[in-house]
Amino acid sequence: MTIHVDIVSAEAEIFSGTAEMVFAPAELGEVGIAPRHAPFLSRLVPGEVRVKISADEQLPFYVSGGIIEVQPHVVTVLADTAVRAKDIDEAAALEAKRRAEEALRDRSGKIDYAKAQAELVEAVRQLQVLERYKKHKGRLEK
Amino acid sequence: MAVGKEIRTKIGSIKNTQKITKAMEMVAASKMRRTQERMNATRPYARRMQRIIRHLAHAHPEYRHPYLLPRDGKRIGILLVSTDRGLCGGLNANLFRGLLRRMKQWEEYGCHLELSIIGQKGVSFFAGVGGRIVAQKTQLGDEPHLGDVIGVVKVLLDKYDAGELDQIHLVFNEFVNTMTQKPVIQKVLPIEVEELEDQLRHHWDYIYEPDAKEVLDDLLQRYVESIVFQGVVENKACEQAARMVAMKSASDNAGKFIDELQLLYNKARQASITQELSEIVSGAAAIQ
């Protein structure tokens, strides 16, 4: 039994197809959605959306937040921005992380603390997704 | 030869104009391709969003969001999307004419109208005819971002939330193809949805995380923003297409004009040569 999955960001359609299961970073913790899941609506936090296409094939994506809607046979992820894990720009993420950390160390009170923190979270999550992807890459591509 | 000097200068100046319109045509053509790609790229998001809203309208939630409840009232907010620059044929004029006609109807019903405008052309036109403009955003550039439109949308949404407006309509040009752009007046709020397939008829509701109000507030705000943004992106593609067509016909007209003037010039030149010849011949005949 499979479930249809659509992942779109405001600027592009990232993925559309069927899957056995979907994992997503909902606001109150990661959720796993199997076919015939009850209707579900939640905000997403920055993190990894994983689409399990078959027992040995998984597609990881990074989303920066958004909304997930679940109907028994279709899952829709409306992401603010979304990229395939393999397309994550590691250098840019590291740079963003460094900048955010620097901004947070700045005690002069001139910075927008909440914004810097949000940027830091996004950068760190991106790196985590990439890290995971690299670790599992060999296994996934067999 | 002094003949036709005026005509020659005129041809020269029209040729210069033609060079400009040709260049603008080419610029518009390449921009059109880019804006069109962008429009196609943002469509899936808007479509999926609409699907979710359709589902949502058929759920039976314990919390009914105000955007989904029907409202009677005669205070209408209009969000107009126009272009910043002219030279794009009748694109803006058609849109404004359609909107004015509709506004007149509304006013006959005794509606109170407020305008929120994106694009310089709309701002100057409706300031001229005395519209009530509550918000405006100009100079969007060729690649508008979602963040650019949030301000003007929020002004209307805040008024809607506060009960100062009862309806919100979006006015923009829909991109049909390069030759055709269709002015559209679309009702955004309150959200109305058509009847849906049977499987969603039974009594059901979502599981919300963290809770219904927070998620729905967030979702519906995004929904309105995505509709408006899609309108802006479509209008941008329309602008470039209309400009390309307008500039193409301007170049063609210039070409025709030049041909006519060239003919006139040649005729004048020949006439003067003929005249001179006949003068010489008749002069020579007189001597003999």
CSV table of C-alpha atoms in Angstrom, one decimal:
chain,number,residue,atom,x,y,z
A,1,MET,CA,0.0,0.0,0.0
A,2,THR,CA,1.4,3.4,-0.9
A,3,ILE,CA,0.6,7.0,-0.3
A,4,HIS,CA,0.9,9.9,-2.7
A,5,VAL,CA,3.4,12.6,-1.7
A,6,ASP,CA,3.8,16.1,-3.0
A,7,ILE,CA,6.6,18.4,-1.8
A,8,VAL,CA,6.4,21.9,-3.1
A,9,SER,CA,8.2,25.1,-2.2
A,10,ALA,CA,7.0,28.5,-3.0
A,11,GLU,CA,9.4,28.6,-5.9
A,12,ALA,CA,9.4,25.1,-7.4
A,13,GLU,CA,7.9,21.6,-7.3
A,14,ILE,CA,10.5,19.4,-5.6
A,15,PHE,CA,8.9,16.0,-5.5
A,16,SER,CA,5.7,14.3,-6.6
A,17,GLY,CA,5.2,10.5,-6.4
A,18,THR,CA,4.1,7.6,-4.4
A,19,ALA,CA,5.8,6.3,-1.2
A,20,GLU,CA,5.5,3.7,1.5
A,21,MET,CA,6.0,6.2,4.3
A,22,VAL,CA,6.9,9.8,4.9
A,23,PHE,CA,8.8,11.3,7.8
A,24,ALA,CA,8.5,15.1,8.5
A,25,PRO,CA,9.7,17.5,11.3
A,26,ALA,CA,6.3,18.6,12.7
A,27,GLU,CA,6.3,21.4,15.2
A,28,LEU,CA,5.8,19.0,18.2
A,29,GLY,CA,8.3,16.4,17.0
A,30,GLU,CA,9.0,14.2,14.1
A,31,VAL,CA,6.0,12.4,12.6
A,32,GLY,CA,5.9,9.3,10.4
A,33,ILE,CA,3.0,9.1,8.0
A,34,ALA,CA,1.9,5.7,6.7
A,35,PRO,CA,-0.9,5.2,4.1
A,36,ARG,CA,-4.4,5.6,5.5
A,37,HIS,CA,-3.2,8.0,8.2
A,38,ALA,CA,-5.9,10.1,9.8
A,39,PRO,CA,-6.2,13.7,8.5
A,40,PHE,CA,-3.5,15.7,10.0
A,41,LEU,CA,-2.4,19.4,9.8
A,42,SER,CA,0.7,20.8,11.3
A,43,ARG,CA,3.3,23.4,10.9
A,44,LEU,CA,6.8,22.3,10.1
A,45,VAL,CA,10.1,23.3,11.7
A,46,PRO,CA,13.4,23.4,9.9
A,47,GLY,CA,14.7,19.8,9.3
A,48,GLU,CA,14.5,16.7,7.2
A,49,VAL,CA,11.6,15.3,5.3
A,50,ARG,CA,12.3,11.7,4.3
A,51,VAL,CA,10.3,9.9,1.7
A,52,LYS,CA,10.6,6.2,1.9
A,53,ILE,CA,9.8,4.9,-1.6
A,54,SER,CA,10.6,1.3,-0.9
A,55,ALA,CA,12.4,-0.8,1.8
A,56,ASP,CA,15.8,0.1,0.5
A,57,GLU,CA,15.2,3.5,-1.2
A,58,GLN,CA,14.8,6.7,0.8
A,59,LEU,CA,14.8,10.3,-0.5
A,60,PRO,CA,15.9,12.9,2.0
A,61,PHE,CA,15.0,16.6,1.6
A,62,TYR,CA,15.7,19.6,3.7
A,63,VAL,CA,12.8,22.0,4.4
A,64,SER,CA,13.1,25.4,6.2
A,65,GLY,CA,9.6,25.2,7.6
A,66,GLY,CA,6.1,25.3,6.2
A,67,ILE,CA,2.9,23.3,6.5
A,68,ILE,CA,2.1,19.6,6.2
A,69,GLU,CA,-1.3,18.3,5.3
A,70,VAL,CA,-2.2,14.6,5.5
A,71,GLN,CA,-5.2,13.0,3.9
A,72,PRO,CA,-5.6,9.2,4.0
A,73,HIS,CA,-4.1,8.8,0.5
A,74,VAL,CA,-2.2,12.0,0.0
A,75,VAL,CA,0.5,14.0,1.9
A,76,THR,CA,1.2,17.6,0.9
A,77,VAL,CA,4.3,19.4,2.2
A,78,LEU,CA,4.1,23.1,1.5
A,79,ALA,CA,7.6,24.2,2.3
A,80,ASP,CA,8.9,27.7,2.6
A,81,THR,CA,12.1,26.5,0.9
A,82,ALA,CA,13.0,22.9,0.1
A,83,VAL,CA,16.0,21.2,-1.4
A,84,ARG,CA,17.1,17.7,-2.0
A,85,ALA,CA,19.6,16.6,0.5
A,86,LYS,CA,22.3,16.1,-2.1
A,87,ASP,CA,21.8,19.6,-3.4
A,88,ILE,CA,22.5,21.3,-0.1
A,89,ASP,CA,25.2,23.8,-0.4
A,90,GLU,CA,27.5,22.9,2.4
A,91,ALA,CA,29.7,25.9,2.1
A,92,ALA,CA,26.8,28.3,2.2
A,93,ALA,CA,25.3,26.5,5.2
A,94,LEU,CA,28.6,26.6,7.1
A,95,GLU,CA,28.9,30.3,6.2
A,96,ALA,CA,25.4,31.0,7.4
A,97,LYS,CA,26.1,29.2,10.6
A,98,ARG,CA,29.3,31.1,11.3
A,99,ARG,CA,27.5,34.4,10.6
A,100,ALA,CA,24.6,33.6,12.9
A,101,GLU,CA,26.9,32.5,15.7
A,102,GLU,CA,28.9,35.6,15.3
A,103,ALA,CA,25.8,37.7,15.4
A,104,LEU,CA,24.7,35.9,18.6
A,105,ARG,CA,28.0,36.6,20.3
A,106,ASP,CA,27.6,40.3,19.6
A,107,ARG,CA,26.4,41.7,22.9
A,108,SER,CA,25.9,45.3,21.8
A,109,GLY,CA,22.2,44.7,21.5
A,110,LYS,CA,22.1,45.9,17.9
A,111,ILE,CA,21.2,42.5,16.4
A,112,ASP,CA,17.8,40.9,16.0
A,113,TYR,CA,18.3,38.1,18.5
A,114,ALA,CA,15.3,36.0,17.4
A,115,LYS,CA,16.2,36.3,13.7
A,116,ALA,CA,19.9,35.3,14.3
A,117,GLN,CA,18.7,32.3,16.4
A,118,ALA,CA,16.3,31.2,13.7
A,119,GLU,CA,19.1,31.4,11.1
A,120,LEU,CA,21.4,29.4,13.2
A,121,VAL,CA,18.8,26.7,13.6
A,122,GLU,CA,18.2,26.5,9.9
A,123,ALA,CA,21.9,26.3,9.1
A,124,VAL,CA,22.5,23.6,11.7
A,125,ARG,CA,19.6,21.5,10.5
A,126,GLN,CA,20.8,21.8,7.0
A,127,LEU,CA,24.2,20.5,8.0
A,128,GLN,CA,22.6,17.7,10.0
A,129,VAL,CA,20.5,16.6,7.0
A,130,LEU,CA,23.6,16.7,4.8
A,131,GLU,CA,25.6,14.8,7.3
A,132,ARG,CA,23.0,12.1,7.6
A,133,TYR,CA,22.7,11.9,3.8
A,134,LYS,CA,26.5,11.4,3.4
A,135,LYS,CA,26.5,8.7,6.1
A,136,HIS,CA,23.7,6.7,4.5
A,137,LYS,CA,24.6,7.5,0.9
A,138,GLY,CA,26.5,4.3,0.4
A,139,ARG,CA,23.7,2.2,1.8
A,140,LEU,CA,20.9,4.1,0.0
A,141,GLU,CA,22.5,3.8,-3.4
A,142,LYS,CA,23.1,0.1,-3.3
B,1,MET,CA,21.0,68.0,-54.3
B,2,ALA,CA,18.7,69.9,-51.9
B,3,VAL,CA,15.6,67.9,-52.8
B,4,GLY,CA,13.8,66.1,-50.1
B,5,LYS,CA,16.1,67.1,-47.2
B,6,GLU,CA,13.1,67.2,-44.8
B,7,ILE,CA,12.0,63.8,-45.8
B,8,ARG,CA,15.6,62.4,-45.3
B,9,THR,CA,15.8,63.8,-41.8
B,10,LYS,CA,12.4,62.4,-41.0
B,11,ILE,CA,13.4,58.9,-42.2
B,12,GLY,CA,16.5,59.2,-40.1
B,13,SER,CA,14.6,60.0,-37.0
B,14,ILE,CA,12.1,57.2,-37.5
B,15,LYS,CA,14.9,54.8,-38.0
B,16,ASN,CA,16.3,55.8,-34.7
B,17,THR,CA,12.9,55.3,-33.0
B,18,GLN,CA,12.7,51.9,-34.7
B,19,LYS,CA,16.1,50.9,-33.3
B,20,ILE,CA,14.8,51.7,-29.8
B,21,THR,CA,11.6,49.8,-30.1
B,22,LYS,CA,13.4,46.8,-31.6
B,23,ALA,CA,15.8,46.8,-28.7
B,24,MET,CA,12.9,47.0,-26.2
B,25,GLU,CA,11.1,44.2,-28.0
B,26,MET,CA,14.2,42.0,-27.7
B,27,VAL,CA,14.6,42.8,-24.0
B,28,ALA,CA,11.0,42.1,-23.3
B,29,ALA,CA,11.2,38.8,-25.2
B,30,SER,CA,14.0,37.5,-23.1
B,31,LYS,CA,12.5,38.8,-19.8
B,32,MET,CA,9.2,37.2,-20.8
B,33,ARG,CA,10.8,33.8,-21.0
B,34,ARG,CA,12.2,34.2,-17.6
B,35,THR,CA,9.0,35.5,-16.0
B,36,GLN,CA,7.1,32.8,-17.6
B,37,GLU,CA,9.4,30.1,-16.2
B,38,ARG,CA,9.0,31.7,-12.8
B,39,MET,CA,5.2,31.7,-13.2
B,40,ASN,CA,5.2,28.0,-14.0
B,41,ALA,CA,7.5,27.3,-11.1
B,42,THR,CA,5.2,29.0,-8.6
B,43,ARG,CA,2.0,27.4,-9.9
B,44,PRO,CA,2.4,24.0,-8.1
B,45,TYR,CA,2.6,25.7,-4.7
B,46,ALA,CA,-0.6,27.7,-5.4
B,47,ARG,CA,-2.4,24.7,-6.7
B,48,ARG,CA,-1.5,22.4,-3.8
B,49,MET,CA,-2.4,25.2,-1.4
B,50,GLN,CA,-5.8,25.5,-3.0
B,51,ARG,CA,-6.3,21.7,-2.7
B,52,ILE,CA,-5.6,21.9,1.0
B,53,ILE,CA,-8.0,24.8,1.4
B,54,ARG,CA,-10.7,22.8,-0.4
B,55,HIS,CA,-10.2,19.9,2.0
B,56,LEU,CA,-10.3,22.2,4.9
B,57,ALA,CA,-13.5,23.8,3.8
B,58,HIS,CA,-15.1,20.4,4.0
B,59,ALA,CA,-13.8,19.4,7.4
B,60,HIS,CA,-15.8,19.9,10.5
B,61,PRO,CA,-13.4,21.7,12.8
B,62,GLU,CA,-14.2,22.8,16.3
B,63,TYR,CA,-12.6,26.1,15.4
B,64,ARG,CA,-14.1,27.9,12.5
B,65,HIS,CA,-11.6,30.4,11.0
B,66,PRO,CA,-13.2,33.8,10.1
B,67,TYR,CA,-11.9,33.5,6.5
B,68,LEU,CA,-14.0,30.5,5.9
B,69,LEU,CA,-17.2,31.9,7.3
B,70,PRO,CA,-19.6,33.6,4.8
B,71,ARG,CA,-20.1,37.3,5.5
B,72,ASP,CA,-22.7,39.8,4.4
B,73,GLY,CA,-21.5,43.3,4.1
B,74,LYS,CA,-20.9,46.1,1.7
B,75,ARG,CA,-17.4,47.0,2.5
B,76,ILE,CA,-15.1,45.7,-0.2
B,77,GLY,CA,-11.3,45.7,-0.3
B,78,ILE,CA,-9.7,45.6,-3.7
B,79,LEU,CA,-6.2,44.5,-4.3
B,80,LEU,CA,-5.1,45.7,-7.7
B,81,VAL,CA,-2.0,44.3,-9.4
B,82,SER,CA,-0.6,46.6,-12.1
B,83,THR,CA,2.7,47.3,-13.7
B,84,ASP,CA,5.3,49.8,-12.7
B,85,ARG,CA,6.1,50.9,-16.3
B,86,GLY,CA,4.1,51.7,-19.3
B,87,LEU,CA,4.8,50.9,-23.0
B,88,CYS,CA,3.0,47.6,-22.7
B,89,GLY,CA,0.0,48.2,-25.0
B,90,GLY,CA,-3.5,48.2,-23.5
B,91,LEU,CA,-2.6,45.8,-20.7
B,92,ASN,CA,-3.2,48.3,-17.8
B,93,ALA,CA,-5.9,50.2,-19.6
B,94,ASN,CA,-8.0,47.1,-20.1
B,95,LEU,CA,-7.6,46.0,-16.6
B,96,PHE,CA,-8.5,49.5,-15.2
B,97,ARG,CA,-11.5,49.8,-17.4
B,98,GLY,CA,-12.8,46.4,-16.3
B,99,LEU,CA,-12.2,47.3,-12.7
B,100,LEU,CA,-13.9,50.7,-13.0
B,101,ARG,CA,-16.9,49.2,-14.5
B,102,ARG,CA,-17.2,46.7,-11.6
B,103,MET,CA,-16.5,49.4,-9.0
B,104,LYS,CA,-19.3,51.5,-10.5
B,105,GLN,CA,-21.7,48.5,-10.1
B,106,TRP,CA,-20.6,48.0,-6.5
B,107,GLU,CA,-21.1,51.7,-5.8
B,108,GLU,CA,-24.6,51.5,-7.2
B,109,TYR,CA,-25.3,48.9,-4.6
B,110,GLY,CA,-24.0,51.3,-2.0
B,111,CYS,CA,-20.7,49.5,-1.4
B,112,HIS,CA,-17.8,51.1,0.4
B,113,LEU,CA,-14.6,50.5,-1.6
B,114,GLU,CA,-11.0,50.6,-0.5
B,115,LEU,CA,-8.0,50.0,-2.8
B,116,SER,CA,-4.7,48.5,-2.1
B,117,ILE,CA,-2.4,48.8,-5.1
B,118,ILE,CA,0.7,47.1,-6.4
B,119,GLY,CA,2.5,48.9,-9.3
B,120,GLN,CA,3.0,52.6,-10.1
B,121,LYS,CA,0.6,52.7,-13.0
B,122,GLY,CA,-2.4,51.7,-10.9
B,123,VAL,CA,-1.4,54.1,-8.1
B,124,SER,CA,-1.3,57.1,-10.4
B,125,PHE,CA,-4.4,56.1,-12.3
B,126,PHE,CA,-6.6,55.5,-9.3
B,127,ALA,CA,-5.2,58.5,-7.5
B,128,GLY,CA,-6.4,60.5,-10.5
B,129,VAL,CA,-9.9,59.2,-10.6
B,130,GLY,CA,-10.3,59.6,-6.8
B,131,GLY,CA,-10.1,56.1,-5.5
B,132,ARG,CA,-9.6,55.5,-1.8
B,133,ILE,CA,-6.1,54.0,-1.7
B,134,VAL,CA,-5.2,52.5,1.7
B,135,ALA,CA,-1.9,50.9,0.7
B,136,GLN,CA,0.5,50.8,-2.2
B,137,LYS,CA,3.7,49.0,-3.2
B,138,THR,CA,5.7,50.1,-6.2
B,139,GLN,CA,9.0,49.3,-7.9
B,140,LEU,CA,8.8,45.5,-7.5
B,141,GLY,CA,11.5,44.8,-10.1
B,142,ASP,CA,11.5,42.0,-12.6
B,143,GLU,CA,11.7,39.2,-10.0
B,144,PRO,CA,9.2,39.9,-7.3
B,145,HIS,CA,9.5,38.0,-4.0
B,146,LEU,CA,6.8,36.8,-1.7
B,147,GLY,CA,8.2,39.2,0.9
B,148,ASP,CA,7.4,42.2,-1.3
B,149,VAL,CA,3.7,41.7,-1.4
B,150,ILE,CA,3.1,40.8,2.3
B,151,GLY,CA,2.8,44.4,3.3
B,152,VAL,CA,-0.1,45.4,1.0
B,153,VAL,CA,-1.8,42.1,1.7
B,154,LYS,CA,-1.5,42.6,5.5
B,155,VAL,CA,-3.1,46.0,5.4
B,156,LEU,CA,-6.3,44.5,3.9
B,157,LEU,CA,-6.2,41.3,6.1
B,158,ASP,CA,-5.9,43.4,9.2
B,159,LYS,CA,-8.9,45.4,8.2
B,160,TYR,CA,-10.7,42.2,7.4
B,161,ASP,CA,-9.8,40.7,10.8
B,162,ALA,CA,-11.0,43.9,12.5
B,163,GLY,CA,-14.3,43.7,10.7
B,164,GLU,CA,-13.7,46.9,8.7
B,165,LEU,CA,-13.9,45.0,5.4
B,166,ASP,CA,-16.3,42.2,4.4
B,167,GLN,CA,-14.8,41.0,1.2
B,168,ILE,CA,-11.5,41.1,-0.5
B,169,HIS,CA,-11.0,40.9,-4.3
B,170,LEU,CA,-7.9,40.5,-6.3
B,171,VAL,CA,-7.6,42.1,-9.7
B,172,PHE,CA,-4.8,41.1,-12.1
B,173,ASN,CA,-4.1,40.0,-15.6
B,174,GLU,CA,-4.1,36.3,-16.2
B,175,PHE,CA,-1.5,35.0,-18.6
B,176,VAL,CA,-3.2,32.9,-21.3
B,177,ASN,CA,-0.5,33.0,-23.9
B,178,THR,CA,1.8,35.5,-25.4
B,179,MET,CA,-0.9,37.2,-27.5
B,180,THR,CA,-3.7,37.0,-24.9
B,181,GLN,CA,-3.9,38.4,-21.4
B,182,LYS,CA,-7.1,38.2,-19.6
B,183,PRO,CA,-8.2,40.7,-16.9
B,184,VAL,CA,-9.5,38.9,-13.9
B,185,ILE,CA,-11.4,40.0,-10.8
B,186,GLN,CA,-11.2,37.2,-8.3
B,187,LYS,CA,-12.8,36.9,-4.9
B,188,VAL,CA,-10.2,36.0,-2.3
B,189,LEU,CA,-12.1,36.4,1.0
B,190,PRO,CA,-14.3,35.0,2.4
B,191,ILE,CA,-13.2,31.7,0.9
B,192,GLU,CA,-15.9,30.0,-1.2
B,193,VAL,CA,-15.4,26.5,-2.4
B,194,GLU,CA,-17.4,24.3,-4.7
B,195,GLU,CA,-18.9,21.0,-3.6
B,196,LEU,CA,-16.3,18.2,-3.5
B,197,GLU,CA,-16.1,14.5,-4.2
B,198,ASP,CA,-18.2,12.2,-1.9
B,199,GLN,CA,-15.3,10.7,0.0
B,200,LEU,CA,-14.9,13.8,2.0
B,201,ARG,CA,-18.6,14.3,2.8
B,202,HIS,CA,-18.6,12.3,6.0
B,203,HIS,CA,-18.0,13.9,9.4
B,204,TRP,CA,-14.3,14.3,10.0
B,205,ASP,CA,-11.7,16.7,11.2
B,206,TYR,CA,-7.9,17.1,11.2
B,207,ILE,CA,-5.6,16.3,14.1
B,208,TYR,CA,-3.9,19.7,14.6
B,209,GLU,CA,-0.5,20.3,16.0
B,210,PRO,CA,0.0,22.4,18.1
B,211,ASP,CA,-3.6,23.5,18.0
B,212,ALA,CA,-6.3,24.3,15.5
B,213,LYS,CA,-6.3,28.1,15.8
B,214,GLU,CA,-2.5,28.5,15.5
B,215,VAL,CA,-2.2,26.2,12.5
B,216,LEU,CA,-5.2,27.6,10.7
B,217,ASP,CA,-4.2,31.2,11.2
B,218,ASP,CA,-0.9,30.4,9.8
B,219,LEU,CA,-2.2,28.3,6.9
B,220,LEU,CA,-4.9,30.8,5.8
B,221,GLN,CA,-2.5,33.7,5.9
B,222,ARG,CA,-0.1,31.8,3.7
B,223,TYR,CA,-3.0,30.9,1.4
B,224,VAL,CA,-3.9,34.5,0.8
B,225,GLU,CA,-0.3,35.5,0.3
B,226,SER,CA,0.2,32.7,-2.2
B,227,ILE,CA,-2.9,33.7,-4.2
B,228,VAL,CA,-1.7,37.3,-4.4
B,229,PHE,CA,1.8,36.3,-5.2
B,230,GLN,CA,0.7,34.1,-8.0
B,231,GLY,CA,-1.3,37.1,-9.3
B,232,VAL,CA,1.7,39.3,-9.2
B,233,VAL,CA,3.9,36.7,-11.0
B,234,GLU,CA,1.2,36.2,-13.7
B,235,ASN,CA,0.9,39.9,-14.1
B,236,LYS,CA,4.6,40.3,-14.6
B,237,ALA,CA,4.6,37.6,-17.3
B,238,CYS,CA,1.7,39.5,-18.9
B,239,GLU,CA,3.5,42.8,-18.8
B,240,GLN,CA,6.6,41.4,-20.6
B,241,ALA,CA,4.5,39.6,-23.2
B,242,ALA,CA,2.3,42.7,-23.8
B,243,ARG,CA,5.3,44.9,-24.1
B,244,MET,CA,7.0,42.5,-26.5
B,245,VAL,CA,3.9,42.5,-28.7
B,246,ALA,CA,3.4,46.3,-28.5
B,247,MET,CA,7.0,47.0,-29.3
B,248,LYS,CA,6.9,44.5,-32.2
B,249,SER,CA,4.0,46.3,-33.7
B,250,ALA,CA,5.7,49.7,-33.1
B,251,SER,CA,8.7,48.4,-35.0
B,252,ASP,CA,6.6,47.1,-37.8
B,253,ASN,CA,4.7,50.4,-38.1
B,254,ALA,CA,8.0,52.3,-38.1
B,255,GLY,CA,9.1,50.0,-41.0
B,256,LYS,CA,6.0,50.7,-42.9
B,257,PHE,CA,6.3,54.4,-42.3
B,258,ILE,CA,9.9,54.4,-43.5
B,259,ASP,CA,8.9,52.5,-46.7
B,260,GLU,CA,6.2,55.1,-47.5
B,261,LEU,CA,8.6,58.0,-46.9
B,262,GLN,CA,11.3,56.4,-49.0
B,263,LEU,CA,8.8,56.1,-51.8
B,264,LEU,CA,7.8,59.7,-51.4
B,265,TYR,CA,11.5,60.7,-51.4
B,266,ASN,CA,12.3,58.7,-54.5
B,267,LYS,CA,9.4,60.2,-56.3
B,268,ALA,CA,10.4,63.8,-55.4
B,269,ARG,CA,14.0,63.1,-56.5
B,270,GLN,CA,12.9,61.7,-59.8
B,271,ALA,CA,10.5,64.6,-60.3
B,272,SER,CA,13.3,67.1,-59.8
B,273,ILE,CA,15.6,65.2,-62.1
B,274,THR,CA,13.0,65.1,-64.8
B,275,GLN,CA,12.3,68.8,-64.3
B,276,GLU,CA,16.0,69.7,-64.6
B,277,LEU,CA,16.4,67.5,-67.8
B,278,SER,CA,13.4,69.1,-69.4
B,279,GLU,CA,14.7,72.5,-68.5
B,280,ILE,CA,18.1,71.7,-70.1
B,281,VAL,CA,16.4,70.2,-73.2
B,282,SER,CA,14.1,73.1,-73.7
B,283,GLY,CA,16.9,75.6,-73.1
B,284,ALA,CA,19.0,73.9,-75.8
B,285,ALA,CA,16.0,73.8,-78.2
B,286,ALA,CA,15.5,77.6,-77.7
B,287,ILE,CA,19.1,78.3,-78.7
B,288,GLN,CA,19.0,76.3,-81.9
